[in-house]
Amino acid sequence: MVDTPKPEDLLKIKHTPWQLGLEKGWLRTAPDVEIKPGMHCYAGEAKNLKAVGMPNARKWSAGDEDWKLPENWKEIILDGFDDRLKRFRSFKLFMDICVRCGACADKCHFFIGSADPKNMPVLRGELLRSIYRKYFTNAGKVLGPIAGARSLTYEVLKEWWYYLYQCSECRRCSVFCPYGIDTAEITIIGRELTNLLGLNIDWVAAPVANCNRTGNHLGIMPHAYKEMMEFFVDELEDVTGVRVEPSFNRKGAEVLFITPSGDVFADPGTWTCMGYMALFHELGIDITWSTYASEGGNFGLFTSNEIMKKLNAKMYAEAKRLGVKWILGGECGHMWRVVNQYMSTMNYELAEGTNLEEPVSPITGTRFENAKHTKMVHITEFTADLIRHGKLKLDPSRNDNLKVTFHDSCNPARGMGLLEEPRYIIKNVCNHFYEMPAGSIREQTFCCGGGSGLNAGEDMELRFRGGLPRANAVKHVHKKYGVNMLANVCAIDRAVLPALMQYYVPEVDVTGLHEMVANAMVMEGEKKRETDYRGEPLPGMEDSEDV
């Protein structure tokens, strides 16, 4: 036990605030920003910035000393800061109420993985708060560093950019904040401000530009989208013996289905997409796909509120054009955070201006009251309802080769409370399900490490650092239970997690939920099933000559 200090010892303690000590303290010293390769994404290309009307479109690199900013860049930032303080009450509140208690410090996976203090949510927020105090509070204008204020300099701007793009906006920190501060909202506004100077990354700017041009992040043209789906039809028939007939851009359909474009063009999402197609065929739903609003995801969430609103609106414009009653959405992450958290105030009038109705399942009659305003239902909610009412014939033994754990994707989990439905589905389509440790799942789930536009090949070190906590939890259940499959309901996760697993837990693969649903679903008229949708033998069929 530490000895109790004597009174005379206490008199010797210096009570001078640390900011006043000579050159010490991060507020009194210029940021020493070393933008390291592997820890950042490439700069946004001029053509992509121009495509959506972003300012200062030019060729630049984060590694350059000169970022080619306008002469009045500081004025642009401060005017933008002032505008957002006035427009967004939450931003003003979050600038004022943080007491720097540090409850969030060890909750961020990027801080856990990097040990960089500026990746602590509290300090990432302070990067902006220090400027707020300097220019927008009387105390900061007069007292400077004593009041937590510092001047906006070129080095500070680079520091902003570097750390704003080491945040996946997952909102895990907000779960633990006693004041409910959402550091992701601070990151969103911070990115908006840097975008005023054309300081975007290309893994955000390119998807935004593509989505604005063709309706999806990958820039897929309508005919190519349809051709890929027709390829899936053939693949699905090879596996099941059943030929499905999806419809495209069909006016008068009851339901419009929109999924992330990653599910159409990237494994393992492609097998999830085939699962959707099999499910719709088996149920005989009056549903159509759009080759124009061919993207559920919304990279506007990582760019600006205005672009987020615009990209969200395309789904409702297409729903109006086709005259559908409601929208069913696929397994996606930020699609659902935008819809669930922002849609009702962002594009509510647009949704109300269509003939969209409060969604009702045509199979079970269930009224999805939670979608009363958005007119959109998550496919996991839809499928869980089908299973609950006994509308699917399932053989979970077809997934007996899988020992499954579930990764709660940040946005559906924390952004819309989608916690029980995925687990309910998994337990009905497979016999071996194991939870990762408490504190790493549900509301407290860890991020994949590549959200908010950080899923780039050039920043693998950043992704592997950010994904370390999730990988550790998967490794735990792999060692304890033999888990070999990581399920999730997010297209970004299905793109990011395979590389993370190969690096940390190579024995574990990644799947979407509806791939497992389709494997377990016994379709009317199907042939004797010998393989799953990946072409791998079903349990008991390993020695079949036809496999």
PDB file of C-alpha atoms in Angstrom, residues 307-533:
ATOM      1  CA  ILE A 307     -24.409  14.319 -50.501  1.00  0.00           C
ATOM      2  CA  MET A 308     -25.808  11.786 -48.042  1.00  0.00           C
ATOM      3  CA  LYS A 309     -29.264  13.223 -48.626  1.00  0.00           C
ATOM      4  CA  LYS A 310     -28.855  13.182 -52.406  1.00  0.00           C
ATOM      5  CA  LEU A 311     -27.727   9.556 -52.587  1.00  0.00           C
ATOM      6  CA  ASN A 312     -30.468   8.457 -50.203  1.00  0.00           C
ATOM      7  CA  ALA A 313     -33.057  10.182 -52.387  1.00  0.00           C
ATOM      8  CA  LYS A 314     -32.328   8.036 -55.454  1.00  0.00           C
ATOM      9  CA  MET A 315     -34.002   5.015 -53.833  1.00  0.00           C
ATOM     10  CA  TYR A 316     -37.210   6.912 -53.237  1.00  0.00           C
ATOM     11  CA  ALA A 317     -37.157   8.507 -56.677  1.00  0.00           C
ATOM     12  CA  GLU A 318     -36.907   5.028 -58.199  1.00  0.00           C
ATOM     13  CA  ALA A 319     -39.687   3.729 -55.951  1.00  0.00           C
ATOM     14  CA  LYS A 320     -41.882   6.543 -57.210  1.00  0.00           C
ATOM     15  CA  ARG A 321     -40.966   5.877 -60.857  1.00  0.00           C
ATOM     16  CA  LEU A 322     -41.796   2.181 -60.554  1.00  0.00           C
ATOM     17  CA  GLY A 323     -44.906   2.717 -58.447  1.00  0.00           C
ATOM     18  CA  VAL A 324     -44.038   0.099 -55.803  1.00  0.00           C
ATOM     19  CA  LYS A 325     -45.676  -0.059 -52.371  1.00  0.00           C
ATOM     20  CA  TRP A 326     -42.539  -0.367 -50.225  1.00  0.00           C
ATOM     21  CA  ILE A 327     -38.807  -1.077 -50.315  1.00  0.00           C
ATOM     22  CA  LEU A 328     -36.981  -4.162 -49.067  1.00  0.00           C
ATOM     23  CA  GLY A 329     -33.295  -3.572 -48.382  1.00  0.00           C
ATOM     24  CA  GLY A 330     -30.458  -6.087 -48.438  1.00  0.00           C
ATOM     25  CA  GLU A 331     -27.684  -6.825 -45.979  1.00  0.00           C
ATOM     26  CA  CYS A 332     -25.876  -3.504 -45.718  1.00  0.00           C
ATOM     27  CA  GLY A 333     -24.358  -1.360 -43.003  1.00  0.00           C
ATOM     28  CA  HIS A 334     -24.302   2.373 -43.662  1.00  0.00           C
ATOM     29  CA  MET A 335     -27.381   2.070 -45.865  1.00  0.00           C
ATOM     30  CA  TRP A 336     -29.322   1.315 -42.706  1.00  0.00           C
ATOM     31  CA  ARG A 337     -27.712   3.883 -40.480  1.00  0.00           C
ATOM     32  CA  VAL A 338     -28.654   6.581 -42.988  1.00  0.00           C
ATOM     33  CA  VAL A 339     -32.193   5.231 -43.388  1.00  0.00           C
ATOM     34  CA  ASN A 340     -32.837   4.635 -39.699  1.00  0.00           C
ATOM     35  CA  GLN A 341     -31.116   7.687 -38.190  1.00  0.00           C
ATOM     36  CA  TYR A 342     -31.397  10.419 -40.806  1.00  0.00           C
ATOM     37  CA  MET A 343     -34.030   9.514 -43.380  1.00  0.00           C
ATOM     38  CA  SER A 344     -37.069  10.726 -41.442  1.00  0.00           C
ATOM     39  CA  THR A 345     -35.794  14.306 -41.351  1.00  0.00           C
ATOM     40  CA  MET A 346     -33.689  14.181 -44.514  1.00  0.00           C
ATOM     41  CA  ASN A 347     -36.023  12.891 -47.234  1.00  0.00           C
ATOM     42  CA  TYR A 348     -39.291  12.325 -45.396  1.00  0.00           C
ATOM     43  CA  GLU A 349     -41.241  14.600 -47.737  1.00  0.00           C
ATOM     44  CA  LEU A 350     -39.877  12.706 -50.732  1.00  0.00           C
ATOM     45  CA  ALA A 351     -41.030   9.379 -49.296  1.00  0.00           C
ATOM     46  CA  GLU A 352     -44.427  10.835 -48.431  1.00  0.00           C
ATOM     47  CA  GLY A 353     -44.719  12.248 -51.940  1.00  0.00           C
ATOM     48  CA  THR A 354     -44.750   8.760 -53.443  1.00  0.00           C
ATOM     49  CA  ASN A 355     -47.399   6.060 -53.268  1.00  0.00           C
ATOM     50  CA  LEU A 356     -45.251   4.150 -50.782  1.00  0.00           C
ATOM     51  CA  GLU A 357     -47.110   2.544 -47.904  1.00  0.00           C
ATOM     52  CA  GLU A 358     -46.254   1.272 -44.442  1.00  0.00           C
ATOM     53  CA  PRO A 359     -44.636  -2.086 -45.284  1.00  0.00           C
ATOM     54  CA  VAL A 360     -46.708  -5.230 -44.814  1.00  0.00           C
ATOM     55  CA  SER A 361     -45.290  -8.690 -45.522  1.00  0.00           C
ATOM     56  CA  PRO A 362     -47.258 -10.238 -48.403  1.00  0.00           C
ATOM     57  CA  ILE A 363     -46.472 -13.689 -46.982  1.00  0.00           C
ATOM     58  CA  THR A 364     -47.245 -13.357 -43.258  1.00  0.00           C
ATOM     59  CA  GLY A 365     -49.305 -10.183 -43.104  1.00  0.00           C
ATOM     60  CA  THR A 366     -46.956  -8.698 -40.515  1.00  0.00           C
ATOM     61  CA  ARG A 367     -47.048  -4.911 -40.448  1.00  0.00           C
ATOM     62  CA  PHE A 368     -43.554  -3.452 -39.971  1.00  0.00           C
ATOM     63  CA  GLU A 369     -44.509  -0.475 -37.835  1.00  0.00           C
ATOM     64  CA  ASN A 370     -40.862   0.438 -37.300  1.00  0.00           C
ATOM     65  CA  ALA A 371     -40.722   1.294 -41.022  1.00  0.00           C
ATOM     66  CA  LYS A 372     -43.759   3.574 -40.945  1.00  0.00           C
ATOM     67  CA  HIS A 373     -41.752   6.662 -41.929  1.00  0.00           C
ATOM     68  CA  THR A 374     -38.929   5.180 -43.990  1.00  0.00           C
ATOM     69  CA  LYS A 375     -41.082   2.683 -45.936  1.00  0.00           C
ATOM     70  CA  MET A 376     -38.052   0.351 -45.907  1.00  0.00           C
ATOM     71  CA  VAL A 377     -37.571  -3.023 -44.227  1.00  0.00           C
ATOM     72  CA  HIS A 378     -34.253  -4.767 -43.576  1.00  0.00           C
ATOM     73  CA  ILE A 379     -34.229  -8.197 -45.174  1.00  0.00           C
ATOM     74  CA  THR A 380     -33.106  -9.721 -41.870  1.00  0.00           C
ATOM     75  CA  GLU A 381     -36.290  -8.475 -40.214  1.00  0.00           C
ATOM     76  CA  PHE A 382     -38.284  -9.807 -43.152  1.00  0.00           C
ATOM     77  CA  THR A 383     -36.695 -13.273 -43.124  1.00  0.00           C
ATOM     78  CA  ALA A 384     -36.858 -13.632 -39.330  1.00  0.00           C
ATOM     79  CA  ASP A 385     -40.597 -12.964 -39.601  1.00  0.00           C
ATOM     80  CA  LEU A 386     -40.934 -15.639 -42.292  1.00  0.00           C
ATOM     81  CA  ILE A 387     -39.180 -18.218 -40.129  1.00  0.00           C
ATOM     82  CA  ARG A 388     -41.242 -17.296 -37.080  1.00  0.00           C
ATOM     83  CA  HIS A 389     -44.434 -17.971 -39.048  1.00  0.00           C
ATOM     84  CA  GLY A 390     -43.124 -21.238 -40.487  1.00  0.00           C
ATOM     85  CA  LYS A 391     -43.077 -20.030 -44.089  1.00  0.00           C
ATOM     86  CA  LEU A 392     -39.717 -21.563 -45.021  1.00  0.00           C
ATOM     87  CA  LYS A 393     -38.795 -25.235 -45.208  1.00  0.00           C
ATOM     88  CA  LEU A 394     -35.329 -25.407 -43.680  1.00  0.00           C
ATOM     89  CA  ASP A 395     -32.780 -28.176 -43.266  1.00  0.00           C
ATOM     90  CA  PRO A 396     -30.111 -26.756 -40.922  1.00  0.00           C
ATOM     91  CA  SER A 397     -28.041 -29.952 -41.245  1.00  0.00           C
ATOM     92  CA  ARG A 398     -26.921 -28.666 -44.633  1.00  0.00           C
ATOM     93  CA  ASN A 399     -24.808 -26.176 -42.675  1.00  0.00           C
ATOM     94  CA  ASP A 400     -23.412 -28.767 -40.271  1.00  0.00           C
ATOM     95  CA  ASN A 401     -19.932 -28.229 -41.701  1.00  0.00           C
ATOM     96  CA  LEU A 402     -20.081 -24.717 -40.254  1.00  0.00           C
ATOM     97  CA  LYS A 403     -19.411 -23.605 -36.719  1.00  0.00           C
ATOM     98  CA  VAL A 404     -20.694 -20.055 -36.853  1.00  0.00           C
ATOM     99  CA  THR A 405     -20.168 -16.889 -34.871  1.00  0.00           C
ATOM    100  CA  PHE A 406     -21.870 -13.595 -35.624  1.00  0.00           C
ATOM    101  CA  HIS A 407     -20.265 -10.193 -36.088  1.00  0.00           C
ATOM    102  CA  ASP A 408     -22.684  -7.396 -35.216  1.00  0.00           C
ATOM    103  CA  SER A 409     -22.032  -4.877 -37.965  1.00  0.00           C
ATOM    104  CA  CYS A 410     -21.638  -1.435 -36.386  1.00  0.00           C
ATOM    105  CA  ASN A 411     -24.323   0.471 -38.240  1.00  0.00           C
ATOM    106  CA  PRO A 412     -27.184  -2.069 -38.108  1.00  0.00           C
ATOM    107  CA  ALA A 413     -26.345  -2.906 -34.483  1.00  0.00           C
ATOM    108  CA  ARG A 414     -25.728   0.539 -32.994  1.00  0.00           C
ATOM    109  CA  GLY A 415     -27.550   2.522 -35.679  1.00  0.00           C
ATOM    110  CA  MET A 416     -30.830   0.599 -35.788  1.00  0.00           C
ATOM    111  CA  GLY A 417     -30.778  -1.978 -32.972  1.00  0.00           C
ATOM    112  CA  LEU A 418     -30.731  -5.016 -35.265  1.00  0.00           C
ATOM    113  CA  LEU A 419     -29.521  -7.463 -32.629  1.00  0.00           C
ATOM    114  CA  GLU A 420     -31.918 -10.382 -32.179  1.00  0.00           C
ATOM    115  CA  GLU A 421     -33.184 -11.001 -35.712  1.00  0.00           C
ATOM    116  CA  PRO A 422     -29.818 -12.136 -37.174  1.00  0.00           C
ATOM    117  CA  ARG A 423     -29.231 -14.505 -34.282  1.00  0.00           C
ATOM    118  CA  TYR A 424     -32.737 -15.907 -34.580  1.00  0.00           C
ATOM    119  CA  ILE A 425     -32.129 -16.669 -38.262  1.00  0.00           C
ATOM    120  CA  ILE A 426     -28.714 -18.258 -37.659  1.00  0.00           C
ATOM    121  CA  LYS A 427     -30.086 -20.551 -34.950  1.00  0.00           C
ATOM    122  CA  ASN A 428     -32.772 -21.738 -37.359  1.00  0.00           C
ATOM    123  CA  VAL A 429     -30.517 -22.402 -40.338  1.00  0.00           C
ATOM    124  CA  CYS A 430     -27.506 -23.981 -38.640  1.00  0.00           C
ATOM    125  CA  ASN A 431     -26.915 -26.234 -35.636  1.00  0.00           C
ATOM    126  CA  HIS A 432     -23.639 -24.812 -34.355  1.00  0.00           C
ATOM    127  CA  PHE A 433     -23.662 -21.181 -33.232  1.00  0.00           C
ATOM    128  CA  TYR A 434     -21.284 -19.614 -30.718  1.00  0.00           C
ATOM    129  CA  GLU A 435     -21.209 -16.051 -29.423  1.00  0.00           C
ATOM    130  CA  MET A 436     -18.028 -14.032 -29.136  1.00  0.00           C
ATOM    131  CA  PRO A 437     -17.268 -12.627 -25.674  1.00  0.00           C
ATOM    132  CA  ALA A 438     -19.592 -10.066 -24.121  1.00  0.00           C
ATOM    133  CA  GLY A 439     -18.170  -6.604 -24.595  1.00  0.00           C
ATOM    134  CA  SER A 440     -17.316  -7.364 -28.230  1.00  0.00           C
ATOM    135  CA  ILE A 441     -20.836  -7.973 -29.545  1.00  0.00           C
ATOM    136  CA  ARG A 442     -24.284  -6.374 -29.752  1.00  0.00           C
ATOM    137  CA  GLU A 443     -24.215  -2.644 -28.895  1.00  0.00           C
ATOM    138  CA  GLN A 444     -20.558  -2.938 -27.853  1.00  0.00           C
ATOM    139  CA  THR A 445     -19.461  -4.667 -31.048  1.00  0.00           C
ATOM    140  CA  PHE A 446     -16.054  -3.924 -32.514  1.00  0.00           C
ATOM    141  CA  CYS A 447     -15.698  -2.596 -36.055  1.00  0.00           C
ATOM    142  CA  CYS A 448     -14.259  -4.550 -38.987  1.00  0.00           C
ATOM    143  CA  GLY A 449     -11.595  -1.828 -39.224  1.00  0.00           C
ATOM    144  CA  GLY A 450     -12.430  -0.770 -42.783  1.00  0.00           C
ATOM    145  CA  GLY A 451     -15.682   1.171 -42.507  1.00  0.00           C
ATOM    146  CA  SER A 452     -16.361   4.785 -43.541  1.00  0.00           C
ATOM    147  CA  GLY A 453     -14.322   4.505 -46.725  1.00  0.00           C
ATOM    148  CA  LEU A 454     -11.185   2.954 -45.201  1.00  0.00           C
ATOM    149  CA  ASN A 455     -11.514  -0.305 -47.161  1.00  0.00           C
ATOM    150  CA  ALA A 456      -8.613   0.400 -49.485  1.00  0.00           C
ATOM    151  CA  GLY A 457      -5.670  -1.723 -50.491  1.00  0.00           C
ATOM    152  CA  GLU A 458      -3.144   1.016 -49.767  1.00  0.00           C
ATOM    153  CA  ASP A 459      -3.987   1.308 -46.046  1.00  0.00           C
ATOM    154  CA  MET A 460      -3.698  -2.341 -44.993  1.00  0.00           C
ATOM    155  CA  GLU A 461      -1.702  -1.549 -41.857  1.00  0.00           C
ATOM    156  CA  LEU A 462      -4.431   0.826 -40.702  1.00  0.00           C
ATOM    157  CA  ARG A 463      -7.116  -1.781 -41.422  1.00  0.00           C
ATOM    158  CA  PHE A 464      -5.282  -4.557 -39.622  1.00  0.00           C
ATOM    159  CA  ARG A 465      -4.628  -2.318 -36.616  1.00  0.00           C
ATOM    160  CA  GLY A 466      -8.270  -1.208 -36.505  1.00  0.00           C
ATOM    161  CA  GLY A 467      -9.532  -4.764 -36.986  1.00  0.00           C
ATOM    162  CA  LEU A 468      -7.318  -6.259 -34.259  1.00  0.00           C
ATOM    163  CA  PRO A 469      -9.968  -6.290 -31.475  1.00  0.00           C
ATOM    164  CA  ARG A 470     -12.527  -7.984 -33.720  1.00  0.00           C
ATOM    165  CA  ALA A 471      -9.970 -10.534 -34.884  1.00  0.00           C
ATOM    166  CA  ASN A 472      -9.002 -11.289 -31.284  1.00  0.00           C
ATOM    167  CA  ALA A 473     -12.617 -12.059 -30.389  1.00  0.00           C
ATOM    168  CA  VAL A 474     -12.972 -14.351 -33.408  1.00  0.00           C
ATOM    169  CA  LYS A 475      -9.705 -16.050 -32.539  1.00  0.00           C
ATOM    170  CA  HIS A 476     -11.053 -16.714 -29.033  1.00  0.00           C
ATOM    171  CA  VAL A 477     -14.147 -18.585 -30.252  1.00  0.00           C
ATOM    172  CA  HIS A 478     -12.114 -20.359 -32.918  1.00  0.00           C
ATOM    173  CA  LYS A 479      -9.765 -21.763 -30.295  1.00  0.00           C
ATOM    174  CA  LYS A 480     -12.510 -22.529 -27.769  1.00  0.00           C
ATOM    175  CA  TYR A 481     -15.255 -23.904 -30.033  1.00  0.00           C
ATOM    176  CA  GLY A 482     -13.621 -24.533 -33.400  1.00  0.00           C
ATOM    177  CA  VAL A 483     -15.543 -21.706 -35.079  1.00  0.00           C
ATOM    178  CA  ASN A 484     -14.777 -21.651 -38.807  1.00  0.00           C
ATOM    179  CA  MET A 485     -17.332 -19.163 -40.177  1.00  0.00           C
ATOM    180  CA  LEU A 486     -17.948 -15.495 -39.370  1.00  0.00           C
ATOM    181  CA  ALA A 487     -21.432 -14.335 -40.376  1.00  0.00           C
ATOM    182  CA  ASN A 488     -22.509 -10.709 -40.779  1.00  0.00           C
ATOM    183  CA  VAL A 489     -25.133  -8.482 -42.408  1.00  0.00           C
ATOM    184  CA  CYS A 490     -22.957  -5.825 -44.056  1.00  0.00           C
ATOM    185  CA  ALA A 491     -21.404  -5.624 -47.516  1.00  0.00           C
ATOM    186  CA  ILE A 492     -18.417  -3.633 -46.239  1.00  0.00           C
ATOM    187  CA  ASP A 493     -17.797  -6.353 -43.650  1.00  0.00           C
ATOM    188  CA  ARG A 494     -17.959  -8.996 -46.355  1.00  0.00           C
ATOM    189  CA  ALA A 495     -15.298  -7.017 -48.243  1.00  0.00           C
ATOM    190  CA  VAL A 496     -13.052  -6.201 -45.258  1.00  0.00           C
ATOM    191  CA  LEU A 497     -13.268  -9.224 -42.967  1.00  0.00           C
ATOM    192  CA  PRO A 498     -11.844 -11.894 -45.340  1.00  0.00           C
ATOM    193  CA  ALA A 499      -8.437 -10.191 -45.451  1.00  0.00           C
ATOM    194  CA  LEU A 500      -8.568  -9.582 -41.692  1.00  0.00           C
ATOM    195  CA  MET A 501      -9.347 -13.248 -41.028  1.00  0.00           C
ATOM    196  CA  GLN A 502      -6.635 -14.429 -43.437  1.00  0.00           C
ATOM    197  CA  TYR A 503      -4.151 -12.292 -41.523  1.00  0.00           C
ATOM    198  CA  TYR A 504      -5.153 -13.125 -37.937  1.00  0.00           C
ATOM    199  CA  VAL A 505      -7.343 -16.272 -38.045  1.00  0.00           C
ATOM    200  CA  PRO A 506      -6.869 -17.952 -41.435  1.00  0.00           C
ATOM    201  CA  GLU A 507      -9.009 -20.936 -40.450  1.00  0.00           C
ATOM    202  CA  VAL A 508     -12.144 -18.743 -40.386  1.00  0.00           C
ATOM    203  CA  ASP A 509     -14.111 -17.745 -43.497  1.00  0.00           C
ATOM    204  CA  VAL A 510     -16.759 -15.023 -43.943  1.00  0.00           C
ATOM    205  CA  THR A 511     -20.395 -15.253 -45.037  1.00  0.00           C
ATOM    206  CA  GLY A 512     -23.534 -13.206 -45.344  1.00  0.00           C
ATOM    207  CA  LEU A 513     -26.618 -14.370 -43.496  1.00  0.00           C
ATOM    208  CA  HIS A 514     -28.711 -15.173 -46.557  1.00  0.00           C
ATOM    209  CA  GLU A 515     -26.062 -17.432 -48.029  1.00  0.00           C
ATOM    210  CA  MET A 516     -26.644 -19.702 -45.035  1.00  0.00           C
ATOM    211  CA  VAL A 517     -30.420 -19.266 -45.348  1.00  0.00           C
ATOM    212  CA  ALA A 518     -30.278 -20.376 -48.980  1.00  0.00           C
ATOM    213  CA  ASN A 519     -28.061 -23.360 -48.182  1.00  0.00           C
ATOM    214  CA  ALA A 520     -30.581 -24.551 -45.581  1.00  0.00           C
ATOM    215  CA  MET A 521     -33.708 -23.744 -47.599  1.00  0.00           C
ATOM    216  CA  VAL A 522     -35.397 -26.706 -49.252  1.00  0.00           C
ATOM    217  CA  MET A 523     -36.835 -25.339 -52.513  1.00  0.00           C
ATOM    218  CA  GLU A 524     -39.853 -26.762 -54.261  1.00  0.00           C
ATOM    219  CA  GLY A 525     -38.759 -28.831 -57.253  1.00  0.00           C
ATOM    220  CA  GLU A 526     -35.083 -28.797 -56.366  1.00  0.00           C
ATOM    221  CA  LYS A 527     -32.793 -31.629 -57.396  1.00  0.00           C
ATOM    222  CA  LYS A 528     -30.842 -33.680 -54.884  1.00  0.00           C
ATOM    223  CA  ARG A 529     -28.540 -31.091 -53.359  1.00  0.00           C
ATOM    224  CA  GLU A 530     -24.879 -32.061 -53.232  1.00  0.00           C
ATOM    225  CA  THR A 531     -23.105 -28.720 -52.919  1.00  0.00           C
ATOM    226  CA  ASP A 532     -23.587 -25.395 -51.228  1.00  0.00           C
ATOM    227  CA  TYR A 533     -23.708 -22.138 -53.163  1.00  0.00           C
TER     228      TYR A 533
END
